[in-house]
């Protein structure tokens, strides 16, 4: 009889333990089964701090370095006609260069690397259309497709202009509303303008340079319907012409690594503002 009572009490204790779970009892210091200390809950302040430090976490940004350093060795390939949405045009071009031989392709790749690093530090996933890891290209239609397939939250194509001497300043190219052939920019026109305006403001604040004095009416914005990289994009996208390589004063800025870092910082600021507003 005593043995039966003891067994009944033991069974009842086991049921209580099972109901409470193995972690409900245990040592007085709160350690979990196996001697593992309890996990500390993240404090609201640490969570807020993490969000502030990585405001672009969960976002994808396409960075498109205009042209390719190897394009000049592959003129036949880059002259091949491809779909630009509303028409056909060359796969790509060699881009421009300063009078001292600093190429647009070298400039855009350098700025793209700086921009990538700044955005990655803020938590973004950055997709490059190329990293000089291919002999030429990609073609303009593929550049758009890479951003589309990545479902980028924002896409930025980095360039430098080749206008006449005496023309100075940056400008941001926005997609026009087109619906023809393979192009239908209607859904991205508004978001792309918001992205472009944000980048233009960030660029000016970071670099101290003025909007272009030869295009855009002093706004730093220009709308075009002839660029395949914009026409074929299904995600918000802009081109940033950081300055004019054919003007000696602009060329001196574009060739300066410290200024290029400011340019990348301005673009990153604009992208962050657009994606977190």
Rosetta silent file (secondary structure, phi, psi, omega in degrees, C-alpha in Angstrom):
SEQUENCE: XXXXXXXXXXXXXXXXXXXXXXXXXXXXXXXXXXXXXXXXXXXXXXXXXXXXXXXXXXXXXXXXXXXXXXXXXXXXXXXXXXXXXXXXXXXXXXXXXXXXXXXXXXXXXXXXXXXXXXXXXXXXXXXXXXXXXXXXXXXXXXXXXXXXXXXXXXXXXXXXXXXXXXXXXXXXXXXXXXXXXXXXXXXXXXXXXXXXXXXXXXXXXXXXXXXXXXXXXXXXXXXXXXXXXXXXXXXXXXXXXXXXXXXXXXXXXXXXXXXXXXXXXXXXXXXXXXXXX
SCORE:     score description
SCORE:     0.000 S_00000001
   1 L     0.000  -42.310  177.155    0.000    0.000    0.000 S_00000001
   2 H   -65.004  -41.740  179.167    2.840    2.354    0.839 S_00000001
   3 H   -61.732  -42.033  179.439    4.617    1.350   -2.363 S_00000001
   4 H   -61.970  -39.294  179.063    1.457    2.083   -4.401 S_00000001
   5 H   -64.278  -41.241 -179.908    1.150    5.518   -2.822 S_00000001
   6 H   -63.958  -42.150  180.000    4.754    6.317   -3.640 S_00000001
   7 H   -64.982  -39.224  178.670    4.325    5.229   -7.265 S_00000001
   8 H   -63.707  -42.182  179.057    1.162    7.325   -7.613 S_00000001
   9 H   -64.671  -40.319  179.432    2.943   10.385   -6.234 S_00000001
  10 H   -63.295  -42.102  179.830    5.896    9.841   -8.573 S_00000001
  11 H   -63.737  -40.663  179.409    3.566    9.581  -11.584 S_00000001
  12 H   -63.429  -40.673  178.436    1.766   12.778  -10.600 S_00000001
  13 H   -62.907  -39.148  179.815    5.096   14.571  -10.303 S_00000001
  14 H   -64.448  -39.058  179.020    6.105   13.381  -13.772 S_00000001
  15 H   -64.688  -39.783  177.917    2.842   14.704  -15.225 S_00000001
  16 H   -63.759  -42.815 -179.835    3.423   18.103  -13.623 S_00000001
  17 H   -62.379  -42.964 -178.944    6.987   18.189  -14.992 S_00000001
  18 H   -65.096  -39.269 -179.155    5.797   17.264  -18.486 S_00000001
  19 H   -66.118  -37.906 -177.815    3.089   19.923  -18.416 S_00000001
  20 H   -80.361  -23.123 -178.674    5.534   22.606  -17.326 S_00000001
  21 L    92.005  156.567 -174.604    8.238   21.482  -19.722 S_00000001
  22 L   -65.604  -21.322 -177.708   11.864   20.568  -18.999 S_00000001
  23 L   -92.059   -3.368 -174.438   12.924   24.222  -18.640 S_00000001
  24 L   -72.284  -33.741  178.341   10.272   25.139  -16.086 S_00000001
  25 L   -99.648 -130.003  175.288   12.219   23.840  -13.128 S_00000001
  26 L    91.168 -174.424 -174.800   15.953   23.350  -13.004 S_00000001
  27 L   -59.530  158.060 -176.714   18.684   25.100  -11.087 S_00000001
  28 L   -67.965  -20.976 -178.683   17.962   28.208   -9.050 S_00000001
  29 L   -82.150    3.691  175.455   20.166   30.370  -11.335 S_00000001
  30 L    84.972    8.464  179.596   17.655   29.895  -14.176 S_00000001
  31 L   -65.120  147.160  179.232   19.925   27.716  -16.319 S_00000001
  32 L   -85.236  173.175 -179.740   18.170   25.628  -18.946 S_00000001
  33 H   -53.044  139.895 -179.056   18.491   21.851  -19.332 S_00000001
  34 H    86.126    3.782  176.849   22.096   20.836  -19.979 S_00000001
  35 H    83.102    5.978 -179.495   23.469   23.764  -17.965 S_00000001
  36 L   -76.967  129.615  179.673   22.984   26.323  -20.772 S_00000001
  37 L   -66.294  154.575  179.947   22.254   29.827  -19.420 S_00000001
  38 L   -65.858  147.840  178.199   18.960   31.448  -20.484 S_00000001
  39 L   -77.339  135.954  178.366   19.005   33.594  -23.604 S_00000001
  40 L   -81.142  134.613  177.637   18.714   37.307  -22.957 S_00000001
  41 L   -72.179  141.439  178.367   15.898   39.014  -24.828 S_00000001
  42 L   -66.624  132.684 -179.957   16.974   41.811  -27.183 S_00000001
  43 L   -77.451  150.986  178.036   16.228   45.145  -25.646 S_00000001
  44 H   -55.573  -35.966 -177.766   14.116   47.650  -27.594 S_00000001
  45 H   -68.481  -38.015  179.239   17.049   50.074  -27.581 S_00000001
  46 H   -69.343  -36.658  177.692   19.451   47.538  -29.133 S_00000001
  47 H   -64.963  -43.443  178.649   16.892   46.656  -31.802 S_00000001
  48 H   -64.301  -39.353  179.763   16.371   50.340  -32.632 S_00000001
  49 H   -64.214  -41.489  178.937   20.134   50.885  -32.722 S_00000001
  50 H   -63.275  -41.800  178.996   20.590   47.984  -35.149 S_00000001
  51 H   -64.640  -36.902  179.838   17.852   49.341  -37.433 S_00000001
  52 H   -69.033  -36.087 -178.507   19.462   52.781  -37.387 S_00000001
  53 H   -77.294  -27.946 -177.892   22.864   51.360  -38.274 S_00000001
  54 L  -128.414   65.278 -174.413   21.507   49.117  -41.067 S_00000001
  55 L   -68.485  -14.386 -177.980   18.516   51.028  -42.451 S_00000001
  56 L  -103.974   13.741  177.715   18.683   49.205  -45.798 S_00000001
  57 L   -57.613  132.278 -179.590   18.530   45.682  -44.384 S_00000001
  58 L    88.078   -3.147 -179.931   16.263   43.577  -46.585 S_00000001
  59 L  -101.721  149.510  177.415   16.600   45.930  -49.562 S_00000001
  60 E  -117.609  129.331  179.364   18.210   45.133  -52.918 S_00000001
  61 E  -122.731  127.875  173.136   19.993   47.805  -54.948 S_00000001
  62 E   -88.952  127.549  173.742   21.272   47.353  -58.490 S_00000001
  63 E  -116.710  121.511 -172.794   24.468   49.301  -59.224 S_00000001
  64 E  -114.182   98.539  177.650   25.303   49.472  -62.924 S_00000001
  65 E   -70.577  114.674 -176.838   28.851   50.683  -63.770 S_00000001
  66 L   -58.427  135.307  177.111   28.425   52.294  -67.193 S_00000001
  67 L    68.451 -166.715 -177.407   30.403   50.665  -70.021 S_00000001
  68 L  -153.373  134.912 -179.695   33.231   48.167  -69.500 S_00000001
  69 L   -56.490  -24.045 -179.062   37.012   48.734  -69.545 S_00000001
  70 L   -91.493   -0.829 -175.909   37.320   45.983  -72.167 S_00000001
  71 H   -57.079  -36.952 -174.463   34.732   47.362  -74.596 S_00000001
  72 H   -67.224  -17.393  177.833   37.321   49.078  -76.791 S_00000001
  73 H   -88.130   -5.816 -173.855   38.864   45.687  -77.574 S_00000001
  74 L  -132.739   55.252 -174.963   35.516   44.300  -78.746 S_00000001
  75 H   -64.009  -37.216 -179.889   34.089   46.893  -81.102 S_00000001
  76 H   -63.491  -43.021 -178.430   32.312   44.350  -83.311 S_00000001
  77 H   -66.929  -43.233 -176.435   30.535   42.814  -80.340 S_00000001
  78 H   -78.620  -14.638  175.698   29.438   46.075  -78.757 S_00000001
  79 L   -84.741   -5.944  177.955   28.267   47.473  -82.095 S_00000001
  80 L   -61.582  136.576 -178.473   25.783   44.598  -82.434 S_00000001
  81 E   -78.167  134.623  177.404   22.208   45.883  -82.479 S_00000001
  82 E  -132.775  168.989  179.976   19.968   44.896  -79.553 S_00000001
  83 E   -72.293  126.200  175.717   16.453   45.713  -78.389 S_00000001
  84 L  -112.030   18.679  178.866   16.210   49.054  -76.570 S_00000001
  85 L    93.240  -69.403 -178.833   12.476   48.830  -76.063 S_00000001
  86 L   -95.537   -9.429 -177.698   11.295   51.460  -78.506 S_00000001
  87 L  -165.215 -177.429  174.909   14.004   50.823  -81.110 S_00000001
  88 E  -110.713  145.115  179.655   17.226   48.927  -81.703 S_00000001
  89 E  -151.729  178.713 -178.134   20.637   50.311  -80.862 S_00000001
  90 E   -60.925  145.797  176.742   24.225   49.295  -80.170 S_00000001
  91 L   -51.625  -45.734 -179.471   24.827   46.716  -77.455 S_00000001
  92 L  -166.448  179.055  174.346   27.080   49.204  -75.632 S_00000001
  93 L  -132.287  173.293  178.026   29.736   51.840  -76.295 S_00000001
  94 L   -76.980  -18.335 -174.098   33.256   52.457  -75.068 S_00000001
  95 L    83.106 -177.247 -177.647   32.148   55.571  -73.183 S_00000001
  96 L  -102.195 -170.149  179.158   34.089   58.812  -73.066 S_00000001
  97 E  -161.216  159.065  174.760   37.386   59.855  -71.443 S_00000001
  98 L   -75.788  167.901  178.520   39.178   62.944  -70.146 S_00000001
  99 L   -62.072  -23.616  179.767   41.795   64.702  -72.243 S_00000001
 100 L   -91.883    4.472  173.010   44.424   62.978  -70.091 S_00000001
 101 L    92.664   10.165  175.724   43.029   59.536  -70.883 S_00000001
 102 L   -79.144  115.973 -170.730   41.052   58.716  -67.739 S_00000001
 103 E   -83.793  152.431  175.619   38.215   56.609  -69.116 S_00000001
 104 H   -61.688  -38.665 -179.315   34.582   56.714  -68.200 S_00000001
 105 H   -61.902  -39.495  177.580   34.628   52.920  -67.757 S_00000001
 106 H   -68.049  -39.849  179.103   37.405   53.186  -65.146 S_00000001
 107 H   -62.820  -49.765 -175.129   35.558   56.008  -63.408 S_00000001
 108 H   -65.145  -36.418  179.744   32.211   54.250  -63.262 S_00000001
 109 H   -67.866  -40.179  178.817   33.696   51.007  -61.922 S_00000001
 110 H   -63.579  -47.180 -179.424   35.579   52.858  -59.182 S_00000001
 111 H   -66.047  -37.562  178.760   32.499   54.822  -58.098 S_00000001
 112 H   -62.059  -39.956  177.521   30.345   51.679  -58.290 S_00000001
 113 H   -63.810  -43.228  179.466   32.708   49.894  -55.892 S_00000001
 114 H   -64.453  -42.207  179.529   32.580   52.803  -53.457 S_00000001
 115 H   -65.389  -43.692  177.278   28.787   52.970  -53.717 S_00000001
 116 H   -55.927  -46.159 -177.273   28.481   49.214  -53.208 S_00000001
 117 H   -64.566  -39.676  179.556   30.576   49.365  -50.037 S_00000001
 118 H   -66.602  -42.511 -179.153   28.541   52.237  -48.589 S_00000001
 119 H   -70.452  -39.268  178.633   25.215   50.550  -49.308 S_00000001
 120 H   -62.703  -39.186  178.799   26.383   47.165  -48.035 S_00000001
 121 H   -62.772  -22.817  178.548   27.484   48.764  -44.771 S_00000001
 122 L   -94.768    8.696  173.691   23.877   49.973  -44.377 S_00000001
 123 L    99.319   -3.401 -176.595   22.529   46.452  -44.807 S_00000001
 124 L   -75.666  150.714  166.326   21.587   46.464  -48.490 S_00000001
 125 E   -89.395  122.443 -176.867   22.123   43.586  -50.860 S_00000001
 126 E  -109.944  127.854  176.642   23.989   45.108  -53.817 S_00000001
 127 E  -111.158  124.451  175.314   23.935   43.549  -57.276 S_00000001
 128 E   -96.014  140.708  176.287   26.482   44.767  -59.855 S_00000001
 129 L   -70.953  -28.309  173.376   25.709   44.380  -63.559 S_00000001
 130 L  -163.832  163.738  179.012   29.415   43.633  -64.056 S_00000001
 131 L  -136.475   40.626 -174.295   32.705   43.947  -62.227 S_00000001
 132 L    56.644   28.201 -178.188   35.098   44.029  -65.192 S_00000001
 133 L  -101.027   12.261  177.294   34.826   40.254  -64.933 S_00000001
 134 L  -139.323  154.382 -172.461   33.745   39.812  -68.536 S_00000001
 135 L   -65.314  -29.439  178.567   35.509   40.889  -71.752 S_00000001
 136 L  -157.889  170.485  176.599   32.839   43.406  -72.771 S_00000001
 137 L    68.344 -160.535   11.887   29.324   44.573  -71.960 S_00000001
 138 L   -73.378  164.196  177.214   26.823   43.618  -70.742 S_00000001
 139 L   -68.845  163.500 -174.424   24.571   44.991  -73.451 S_00000001
 140 H   -61.796  -34.712  179.857   21.981   47.587  -72.510 S_00000001
 141 H   -69.948  -36.515  178.533   19.103   45.103  -72.601 S_00000001
 142 H   -70.423  -35.514  177.627   20.936   42.710  -70.281 S_00000001
 143 H   -58.287  -43.989  177.140   21.767   45.523  -67.876 S_00000001
 144 H   -65.372  -42.181 -176.255   18.049   46.195  -67.484 S_00000001
 145 H   -63.673  -36.118 -179.781   17.262   42.494  -67.210 S_00000001
 146 H   -61.221  -44.001  178.059   19.754   41.974  -64.365 S_00000001
 147 H   -66.675  -39.019  179.131   17.964   44.580  -62.244 S_00000001
 148 H   -63.480  -46.002 -177.607   14.557   43.178  -63.152 S_00000001
 149 H   -68.440  -28.598  176.754   15.509   39.628  -62.227 S_00000001
 150 H   -77.551  -10.333 -174.899   17.016   40.824  -58.945 S_00000001
 151 L    52.254   48.193 -176.591   13.714   42.606  -58.213 S_00000001
 152 L   -61.521  140.997  174.586   15.795   45.584  -57.150 S_00000001
 153 L   -76.521  -24.083  176.443   14.145   48.163  -54.931 S_00000001
 154 E  -155.692  144.623  178.927   16.265   50.792  -56.686 S_00000001
 155 E  -131.865  133.382 -177.342   18.633   50.698  -59.660 S_00000001
 156 E  -132.186  123.261  176.089   21.347   53.249  -60.434 S_00000001
 157 E  -101.240  122.359 -174.211   23.502   53.372  -63.540 S_00000001
 158 E   -94.370  129.183 -178.853   26.726   55.326  -62.959 S_00000001
 159 E  -142.626  172.995  166.109   28.108   57.430  -65.815 S_00000001
 160 E  -137.753  142.760 -171.213   30.119   60.517  -66.719 S_00000001
 161 E   -84.341  165.244  177.663   29.157   62.680  -69.683 S_00000001
 162 L  -127.917   47.132 -178.944   31.105   63.540  -72.813 S_00000001
 163 L   -79.575 -175.229 -176.600   29.639   66.949  -73.645 S_00000001
 164 L   -75.095  158.072  176.434   31.517   69.947  -74.993 S_00000001
 165 L   -58.841  137.254 -178.328   34.199   71.903  -73.173 S_00000001
 166 L    99.791  -16.986  174.532   32.657   74.566  -70.960 S_00000001
 167 L   -87.746  128.555 -175.038   29.684   72.436  -70.029 S_00000001
 168 L  -133.573  160.540  171.980   29.793   71.571  -66.346 S_00000001
 169 L   104.854  167.017 -179.546   27.821   69.832  -63.624 S_00000001
 170 E   -98.175  159.861  167.652   25.963   66.616  -62.869 S_00000001
 171 E  -153.286  154.758 -179.316   22.541   65.496  -63.935 S_00000001
 172 E  -111.886  126.598 -178.201   20.274   62.521  -63.269 S_00000001
 173 E   -94.251  128.639 -178.991   18.451   60.931  -66.205 S_00000001
 174 E  -109.313  150.243  178.033   14.890   59.751  -65.578 S_00000001
 175 E   -74.404  136.935  171.855   12.825   57.393  -67.748 S_00000001
 176 L   -77.921  163.558  176.427   10.143   58.945  -69.918 S_00000001
 177 L   -80.888  111.528  179.519    6.728   57.306  -70.064 S_00000001
 178 L  -132.637  144.943  175.846    6.866   54.954  -73.034 S_00000001
 179 E  -143.968   86.526 -174.621    4.715   52.001  -74.055 S_00000001
 180 E  -157.398  139.380  179.661    6.033   50.652  -77.295 S_00000001
 181 L    57.975 -127.062  179.093    7.640   47.423  -78.411 S_00000001
 182 L   -89.712    8.104 -176.274    9.200   45.778  -75.367 S_00000001
 183 E  -104.596  135.860  172.259    9.031   48.953  -73.285 S_00000001
 184 E  -152.119   88.236 -174.667    6.391   49.870  -70.740 S_00000001
 185 L   -90.599    0.816 -177.130    7.778   52.336  -68.216 S_00000001
 186 H   -47.451  -48.534 -177.088    4.416   53.530  -66.910 S_00000001
 187 H   -67.681  -19.847 -174.836    4.699   51.726  -63.551 S_00000001
 188 H  -108.123   -4.609 -176.939    8.217   53.018  -62.838 S_00000001
 189 H   -60.214  -49.961 -178.982    8.067   56.623  -64.020 S_00000001
 190 H   -63.759  -52.670  178.387    6.840   58.017  -60.698 S_00000001
 191 H   -60.903  -35.700  179.591    9.113   55.970  -58.419 S_00000001
 192 H   -67.112  -37.373  176.407   12.096   56.624  -60.692 S_00000001
 193 H   -64.408  -42.692  178.091   11.512   60.378  -60.482 S_00000001
 194 H   -61.486  -42.335  177.176   11.366   60.181  -56.691 S_00000001
 195 H   -62.748  -45.537 -178.810   14.608   58.172  -56.704 S_00000001
 196 H   -64.344  -42.257  178.474   16.261   60.620  -59.111 S_00000001
 197 H   -63.461  -39.202  179.960   15.244   63.703  -57.149 S_00000001
 198 H   -66.960  -42.415  179.068   16.547   62.132  -53.955 S_00000001
 199 H   -67.722  -41.344  179.556   19.887   61.214  -55.554 S_00000001
 200 H   -59.481  -42.200  179.725   20.267   64.646  -57.150 S_00000001
 201 H   -66.861  -43.799  179.385   19.792   66.310  -53.762 S_00000001
 202 H   -65.203  -38.722 -179.215   22.196   63.922  -52.039 S_00000001
 203 H   -64.629  -45.556 -179.479   24.788   64.300  -54.775 S_00000001
 204 H   -64.361  -42.222 -178.709   24.773   68.070  -54.629 S_00000001
 205 H   -65.248  -38.615 -175.824   24.999   68.122  -50.828 S_00000001
 206 H   -78.395  -37.100 -174.450   27.891   65.637  -50.726 S_00000001
 207 H   -96.557  -24.306 -176.347   29.998   66.974  -53.605 S_00000001
 208 L    76.506    5.949  179.230   29.200   70.683  -53.520 S_00000001
 209 L   -89.102  159.072 -175.719   28.929   70.684  -57.316 S_00000001
 210 L   -94.156  158.395  173.850   26.111   72.365  -59.206 S_00000001
 211 E   -60.174  156.952 -178.123   23.526   70.809  -61.512 S_00000001
 212 L   -53.903  138.800  178.642   24.460   70.706  -65.186 S_00000001
 213 L   -97.292   10.227 -176.437   24.409   74.071  -66.904 S_00000001
 214 L  -128.781   -2.869  178.051   23.787   72.548  -70.350 S_00000001
 215 L  -154.784  146.761  176.358   20.882   70.128  -69.815 S_00000001
 216 H    86.768    2.912  176.850   17.887   69.921  -67.520 S_00000001
 217 H    59.595   31.047  178.079   17.309   73.657  -67.166 S_00000001
 218 H    82.413    1.674 -178.678   19.351   73.850  -63.967 S_00000001
 219 L   -85.559  -18.663 -174.429   17.256   71.211  -62.194 S_00000001
 220 L    78.698   10.803 -178.970   19.872   68.459  -62.390 S_00000001
 221 E  -127.582  141.750  178.589   17.192   66.226  -63.948 S_00000001
 222 E  -141.767  134.615 -178.238   16.697   65.119  -67.542 S_00000001
 223 E  -105.748  129.087 -178.792   13.962   62.868  -68.973 S_00000001
 224 E  -135.730  150.320 -179.873   14.810   60.561  -71.886 S_00000001
 225 L  -118.195   12.162 -173.521   13.024   57.895  -73.900 S_00000001
 226 L  -111.795    5.693 -176.285   15.965   56.560  -75.916 S_00000001
 227 L  -102.418  116.330 -178.444   17.941   54.596  -73.300 S_00000001
 228 H   -59.757  -34.729 -179.983   17.379   50.852  -73.330 S_00000001
 229 H   -61.579  -27.474  176.024   18.611   50.525  -69.759 S_00000001
 230 H   -92.776  -45.120 -176.290   15.650   52.670  -68.656 S_00000001
 231 H   -58.147  -35.821 -174.277   13.069   51.666  -71.261 S_00000001
 232 L   -96.143    2.124 -179.389   13.367   47.970  -70.425 S_00000001
 233 L   -79.238  140.102  173.562   13.527   48.341  -66.665 S_00000001
 234 L  -110.421    6.680  177.033   10.619   47.122  -64.556 S_00000001
 235 L  -122.658  155.878  179.795   12.144   48.499  -61.339 S_00000001
 236 L   -56.270  125.643 -173.768   12.749   52.154  -60.378 S_00000001
 237 E  -147.523  145.175  175.983   15.915   53.172  -62.205 S_00000001
 238 E  -141.414  160.401  169.449   17.957   56.274  -63.061 S_00000001
 239 E  -106.013  138.767  175.471   21.244   57.156  -64.726 S_00000001
 240 E  -114.669  111.881  173.596   23.622   59.501  -62.888 S_00000001
 241 E   -90.813  102.670 -168.918   25.925   61.586  -65.102 S_00000001
 242 E   -72.666  -17.118 -179.701   28.400   62.664  -62.425 S_00000001
 243 E   170.010 -179.439 -177.350   30.077   65.378  -64.485 S_00000001
 244 E  -105.822  111.244 -177.519   31.478   66.191  -67.929 S_00000001
 245 L   -67.668  -17.619 -177.574   34.754   64.435  -68.720 S_00000001
 246 L   -91.825   -1.991  173.595   35.423   66.747  -71.658 S_00000001
 247 L  -100.587  130.114 -174.281   35.530   69.862  -69.509 S_00000001
 248 H   -62.164  -34.390 -179.747   38.914   70.329  -67.768 S_00000001
 249 H   -71.793  -45.154  175.811   37.455   71.548  -64.475 S_00000001
 250 H   -64.305  -40.075 -178.703   34.929   68.718  -64.233 S_00000001
 251 H   -60.086  -38.384  179.121   37.578   66.256  -65.415 S_00000001
 252 H   -63.351  -37.410  177.102   39.861   67.248  -62.539 S_00000001
 253 H   -67.922  -47.676 -176.812   37.081   66.443  -60.075 S_00000001
 254 H   -61.577  -29.325 -178.979   36.195   63.137  -61.696 S_00000001
 255 L   -84.683   -5.825 -176.751   39.847   62.037  -61.583 S_00000001
 256 L   -91.906  117.028 -179.194   40.168   62.836  -57.857 S_00000001
 257 H   -56.899  -37.709 -179.589   39.625   59.781  -55.617 S_00000001
 258 H   -64.307  -38.914  178.597   38.466   61.963  -52.712 S_00000001
 259 H   -69.714  -37.597  178.574   35.808   63.570  -54.915 S_00000001
 260 H   -62.195  -34.914  176.683   34.717   60.173  -56.232 S_00000001
 261 H   -66.125  -38.965  176.495   34.141   59.083  -52.643 S_00000001
 262 H   -63.403  -40.548  179.313   31.940   62.148  -52.130 S_00000001
 263 H   -61.984  -45.152  178.247   30.031   61.294  -55.305 S_00000001
 264 H   -63.318  -40.454  179.590   29.407   57.741  -54.092 S_00000001
 265 H   -63.132  -41.495  178.887   28.384   59.059  -50.680 S_00000001
 266 H   -63.549  -41.413  177.546   25.896   61.458  -52.229 S_00000001
 267 H   -65.655  -43.187  178.999   24.316   58.699  -54.291 S_00000001
 268 H   -61.115  -40.908  178.529   24.170   56.397  -51.265 S_00000001
 269 H   -61.885  -42.358  179.935   22.498   59.151  -49.237 S_00000001
 270 H   -66.107  -40.773  178.502   19.928   59.664  -51.959 S_00000001
 271 H   -64.678  -43.738  179.210   19.191   55.962  -52.277 S_00000001
 272 H   -61.809  -44.212  179.566   18.802   55.609  -48.507 S_00000001
 273 H   -60.122  -44.249  179.134   16.456   58.574  -48.361 S_00000001
 274 H   -62.283  -43.013 -174.230   14.338   57.148  -51.163 S_00000001
 275 H   -81.011  -13.324 -177.073   14.149   53.664  -49.658 S_00000001
 276 H  -116.502    4.581 -179.042   13.398   54.739  -46.104 S_00000001
 277 L   -74.979    0.000    0.000   10.947   57.591  -46.600 S_00000001
